XYZ file of C-alpha atoms in Angstrom:
369
model
C 93.100 114.924 83.816
C 93.613 113.256 86.966
C 90.052 112.212 87.354
C 90.377 110.679 83.684
C 93.759 109.138 84.585
C 92.348 107.390 87.424
C 89.171 106.280 85.715
C 91.240 104.265 82.967
C 93.432 103.030 85.581
C 90.212 101.288 87.325
C 89.271 99.935 83.836
C 92.593 98.281 83.615
C 93.052 96.934 86.980
C 89.227 95.864 87.556
C 88.583 95.212 84.024
C 85.806 97.498 84.101
C 84.150 99.535 81.445
C 83.411 103.442 82.187
C 79.712 104.458 81.862
C 80.486 107.924 80.300
C 83.583 108.849 78.530
C 84.357 111.822 75.862
C 87.770 113.076 74.992
C 88.852 114.694 71.733
C 92.277 114.069 70.324
C 93.746 116.859 71.647
C 92.407 115.638 75.410
C 93.928 112.278 74.501
C 97.189 113.429 73.357
C 97.534 115.504 76.916
C 96.260 112.471 78.876
C 98.719 109.982 77.384
C 101.402 112.365 77.730
C 100.731 112.715 81.505
C 100.506 108.874 81.798
C 103.800 108.647 80.562
C 105.389 111.085 83.135
C 103.318 109.188 85.852
C 104.944 105.837 84.388
C 101.398 104.122 84.106
C 100.926 104.440 80.143
C 100.573 100.657 80.001
C 97.574 100.901 82.268
C 95.976 103.701 80.735
C 96.437 102.106 77.225
C 94.688 98.992 78.525
C 91.926 101.066 79.896
C 91.538 102.992 76.427
C 91.110 99.323 74.800
C 88.026 98.810 76.900
C 86.039 101.915 75.609
C 83.891 101.703 72.670
C 85.751 102.266 69.539
C 83.909 105.735 68.998
C 85.383 106.647 72.329
C 88.935 105.805 71.405
C 91.421 108.353 70.150
C 92.261 108.564 66.319
C 93.733 105.352 64.626
C 97.396 107.000 64.322
C 97.434 107.471 68.269
C 96.204 103.930 68.901
C 99.075 102.523 66.559
C 101.711 104.476 68.413
C 100.442 103.278 71.565
C 100.465 99.567 70.195
C 104.101 100.058 69.295
C 104.766 101.463 72.715
C 102.990 98.522 74.688
C 104.970 96.058 72.363
C 108.398 97.555 73.630
C 107.118 97.579 77.171
C 106.239 93.667 76.757
C 109.580 92.799 75.316
C 111.484 94.893 77.852
C 109.401 93.047 81.008
C 110.208 89.664 79.320
C 114.035 90.679 79.381
C 113.864 91.549 82.793
C 112.245 88.736 83.944
C 114.337 86.360 81.943
C 117.661 88.155 83.963
C 115.480 87.673 87.468
C 115.063 83.873 86.575
C 118.989 83.941 85.911
C 120.037 85.674 88.900
C 117.905 83.358 91.297
C 118.769 80.174 89.437
C 122.386 80.752 89.600
C 122.571 82.412 93.080
C 119.346 81.008 95.023
C 121.155 78.369 96.835
C 123.973 80.367 97.830
C 122.006 83.212 99.015
C 119.086 82.055 100.945
C 118.241 85.679 102.264
C 118.051 86.945 98.741
C 114.845 88.559 97.659
C 113.183 90.328 94.691
C 111.574 93.419 95.423
C 109.485 96.165 93.668
C 109.018 96.078 89.902
C 108.979 92.858 88.405
C 107.944 91.253 91.750
C 104.733 93.469 92.168
C 103.865 93.377 88.442
C 102.872 89.570 89.296
C 99.821 91.131 90.897
C 98.625 93.057 88.075
C 96.113 91.758 85.486
C 98.709 91.958 82.620
C 102.181 92.028 84.254
C 103.773 92.692 81.188
C 102.106 95.983 80.684
C 103.311 97.642 84.188
C 105.857 100.201 83.058
C 109.193 98.558 84.008
C 112.442 99.753 85.653
C 115.256 97.926 87.016
C 115.690 94.539 88.687
C 115.987 95.277 92.612
C 117.226 92.493 94.840
C 117.604 92.693 98.462
C 120.221 90.437 100.628
C 119.755 90.338 104.231
C 123.443 89.183 104.801
C 126.416 91.193 103.939
C 128.228 87.895 102.765
C 125.260 87.125 100.357
C 125.273 90.497 98.914
C 129.272 89.735 98.317
C 128.445 86.625 96.180
C 125.785 88.552 93.930
C 128.475 91.248 93.502
C 130.984 88.804 92.511
C 128.743 87.344 89.987
C 127.189 90.470 88.723
C 130.791 92.163 88.222
C 131.859 89.183 85.694
C 129.007 89.891 83.317
C 128.466 93.633 83.816
C 129.158 96.144 81.192
C 129.007 99.061 83.655
C 129.150 99.333 87.516
C 128.196 102.287 89.782
C 129.432 102.081 93.313
C 128.316 105.679 94.589
C 126.451 104.025 97.281
C 128.697 101.167 97.810
C 127.970 100.760 101.372
C 124.034 100.234 100.650
C 123.787 99.208 97.099
C 125.536 98.757 94.066
C 124.124 99.400 90.611
C 125.002 96.922 87.612
C 124.476 97.144 83.933
C 123.908 93.640 82.544
C 122.806 92.870 78.939
C 121.498 96.653 79.007
C 119.631 96.123 81.873
C 119.827 97.851 85.207
C 120.377 95.488 88.422
C 120.338 97.230 91.907
C 121.954 94.963 94.724
C 120.446 96.236 98.070
C 121.994 95.730 101.587
C 119.362 97.910 103.052
C 115.905 98.463 102.014
C 115.715 102.294 102.111
C 118.592 104.982 102.267
C 116.395 107.094 104.777
C 118.149 110.155 105.737
C 117.062 110.043 109.388
C 119.085 108.092 111.782
C 116.385 107.266 113.923
C 114.170 106.003 111.240
C 117.004 104.262 109.436
C 117.634 102.067 112.538
C 113.891 101.729 113.417
C 113.555 100.223 109.865
C 116.473 97.977 110.283
C 115.155 96.591 113.358
C 111.896 95.870 111.841
C 113.511 94.345 108.824
C 115.503 92.020 111.078
C 112.434 90.927 113.120
C 110.332 90.129 110.079
C 113.330 88.125 108.287
C 114.072 86.505 111.385
C 110.446 85.330 111.811
C 109.940 84.055 108.399
C 113.421 82.795 107.444
C 112.260 79.523 106.751
C 109.045 80.389 104.906
C 109.642 83.457 102.661
C 106.643 84.185 100.291
C 107.151 83.881 96.634
C 105.842 85.186 93.250
C 105.861 83.201 90.278
C 108.043 84.570 87.220
C 108.753 82.280 84.310
C 107.070 79.590 86.073
C 109.805 79.664 88.866
C 109.006 80.478 92.507
C 110.923 83.716 93.411
C 111.393 84.658 97.075
C 110.039 88.088 98.150
C 109.835 90.095 101.602
C 107.720 88.763 104.258
C 104.039 90.347 103.568
C 103.842 92.702 106.639
C 107.297 94.045 105.660
C 106.523 94.364 102.111
C 103.535 96.461 102.591
C 105.607 98.462 105.087
C 108.574 98.747 102.468
C 106.206 99.929 99.640
C 104.973 102.579 101.730
C 108.489 103.428 102.873
C 109.533 103.803 99.268
C 106.513 105.932 98.221
C 107.403 108.206 101.037
C 111.182 108.405 100.467
C 110.664 109.285 96.808
C 108.077 111.783 97.345
C 110.203 113.544 99.749
C 113.603 113.317 98.074
C 112.671 113.617 94.101
C 109.038 113.234 93.130
C 106.727 110.191 93.052
C 104.493 109.076 90.011
C 101.329 107.220 89.948
C 103.266 103.753 89.347
C 104.212 103.330 93.064
C 100.700 104.251 94.322
C 99.031 101.630 91.887
C 101.646 98.934 92.852
C 100.412 99.412 96.843
C 96.982 99.326 95.359
C 97.480 95.832 93.642
C 99.449 94.619 96.470
C 96.568 95.041 99.099
C 94.041 93.849 96.684
C 96.099 90.378 96.330
C 97.677 90.386 99.779
C 95.738 92.583 101.959
C 93.999 89.863 104.002
C 97.495 88.432 104.719
C 98.600 91.396 106.497
C 98.851 91.223 110.245
C 96.971 94.704 110.828
C 98.191 95.144 114.366
C 101.668 94.550 113.532
C 101.498 96.581 110.388
C 99.985 99.450 111.976
C 102.684 99.343 114.753
C 105.537 99.626 112.119
C 103.656 102.335 110.293
C 103.565 104.175 113.761
C 107.043 103.565 114.578
C 108.067 104.863 111.232
C 106.145 107.957 111.652
C 104.315 107.468 108.348
C 100.574 107.683 109.722
C 99.727 110.738 107.647
C 101.069 109.390 104.337
C 99.265 105.953 104.807
C 96.077 107.592 105.202
C 96.347 110.111 102.340
C 97.636 107.085 99.943
C 95.059 105.068 101.438
C 92.587 107.576 100.239
C 93.746 107.522 96.592
C 93.629 103.923 96.269
C 90.224 103.590 97.771
C 88.502 106.917 96.486
C 90.279 107.169 93.412
C 91.556 103.772 92.227
C 88.472 101.722 93.614
C 90.283 99.275 95.944
C 87.882 97.985 98.248
C 88.353 99.499 101.542
C 88.137 96.298 103.716
C 91.167 95.241 102.049
C 93.368 97.947 103.566
C 95.087 96.656 106.691
C 94.292 99.808 108.567
C 91.133 101.943 109.303
C 91.018 104.822 106.996
C 91.090 108.335 108.236
C 90.088 110.822 105.526
C 91.552 114.335 105.346
C 90.790 115.937 102.024
C 93.346 118.913 102.192
C 96.452 116.493 102.612
C 95.014 114.083 100.122
C 94.893 117.088 97.514
C 98.385 117.943 98.793
C 99.540 114.513 97.809
C 97.902 114.416 94.520
C 99.343 117.773 93.679
C 102.723 117.074 94.507
C 102.703 113.861 92.411
C 100.905 115.585 89.291
C 103.452 118.302 89.268
C 106.437 116.248 89.683
C 105.866 112.935 88.074
C 107.832 109.490 88.313
C 111.290 110.337 89.949
C 110.587 113.902 89.450
C 110.622 113.685 85.845
C 109.021 117.307 85.533
C 111.138 118.996 88.666
C 114.555 118.491 86.971
C 114.296 119.426 83.082
C 118.002 120.255 82.954
C 119.271 116.780 83.890
C 121.812 115.519 81.548
C 122.225 119.003 79.903
C 124.292 120.618 82.509
C 127.761 120.100 84.079
C 127.675 118.402 87.432
C 128.398 121.196 89.500
C 125.445 123.487 87.966
C 123.581 120.549 88.351
C 124.057 120.484 91.937
C 123.333 123.778 92.491
C 119.935 123.944 90.418
C 119.002 120.803 92.371
C 119.438 122.195 95.471
C 117.000 124.847 94.600
C 114.280 122.364 94.137
C 115.109 120.093 96.985
C 115.531 122.807 99.753
C 111.627 123.958 99.397
C 110.601 120.724 98.669
C 111.674 119.253 102.090
C 110.008 122.263 103.863
C 106.928 121.567 101.572
C 106.828 117.758 102.435
C 107.635 118.377 106.229
C 103.692 117.980 106.668
C 103.618 114.505 105.562
C 106.949 113.125 107.092
C 108.671 115.449 109.719
C 111.605 113.296 110.911
C 112.562 112.410 107.545
C 112.136 115.841 105.814
C 114.054 117.385 108.644
C 116.997 115.055 108.207
C 116.859 115.649 104.558
C 118.741 119.065 104.723
C 122.113 117.905 106.692
C 122.091 114.697 104.272
C 121.680 116.788 101.190
C 124.651 118.935 102.340
C 126.755 115.902 103.291
C 126.028 114.345 99.677
C 126.728 117.508 97.890
C 130.091 117.755 99.386
C 130.875 114.144 98.712
C 130.010 114.668 94.946
C 131.834 117.924 94.866
C 135.413 116.022 95.744
C 134.238 113.282 93.588
C 134.209 115.717 90.666
C 137.119 117.362 91.250
C 139.100 114.067 91.500
C 138.076 113.331 88.015
């Protein structure tokens, strides 16, 4: 099914029609379910629509897909409206604030409304600007989660989730965390007067500098891969980013950042996937690809097994009490960190002590309640 999944993604992002295709209804059902778990159902449906009608699934399934796409489009429109509001009302007061991930990356897709959406993620490089956004959000939020208050705060606004970040990634390794902070400081300072932008609702929305954005997307994928599980959505994001921005990336500087973050192995493994399986032109990669079929297959297996945010790894989530949830989660994470050690040794090693500290903190929070 992975091959079929990638073929339909290629159809959607490059607007190509596959030469050969033959799935029965049962196989279509399985493929669409996998696409949902991987958070790429919009792309798979777009690819499906390029097939000849006799190659598509039965009418009822197509109607279900059309309804799902409509819901996705409406949700993306709501998120874009919220992004517009955040930056119109706070942009001048918060010049270092940028939009990252989701709605930002979606602007690189052939149909931005068909990227499976999630949260609105904003980053403020300065603490005082984060405080301004927090004050603004608190006045209109229906719910606030401050568990990670030192790093980011989560708000529910108009039924949508907004995450206000002070750091780009909450890495467990102190060394890697400090290295990333230095990279961020250098890049923001270098581009403080000329931040790149994306266009949402006909408004220019600031983004991270291109070199930093390319690195951040890799760090974000790596972090989720090690910690919870990673879906294909983030891999397609990296692919679409390089398709549109790859030529703007400073290859020497970018690769120096990758090496500093100990991410060479994952950069090559993800690079193999987006070139060999998703069809990105290899010349658009800002590094020379080194193939390792064993590592690539390990990465694919990990993604297909866990799904987006580890959807398939934690089936009990929301159905058990907090203490039991922590116990079951530990049984997944402890062997996972060891398994992922081959990809990102420094971070995988640091995850063990961080998990213990996080567990103790959550335990006492539960007891207090």
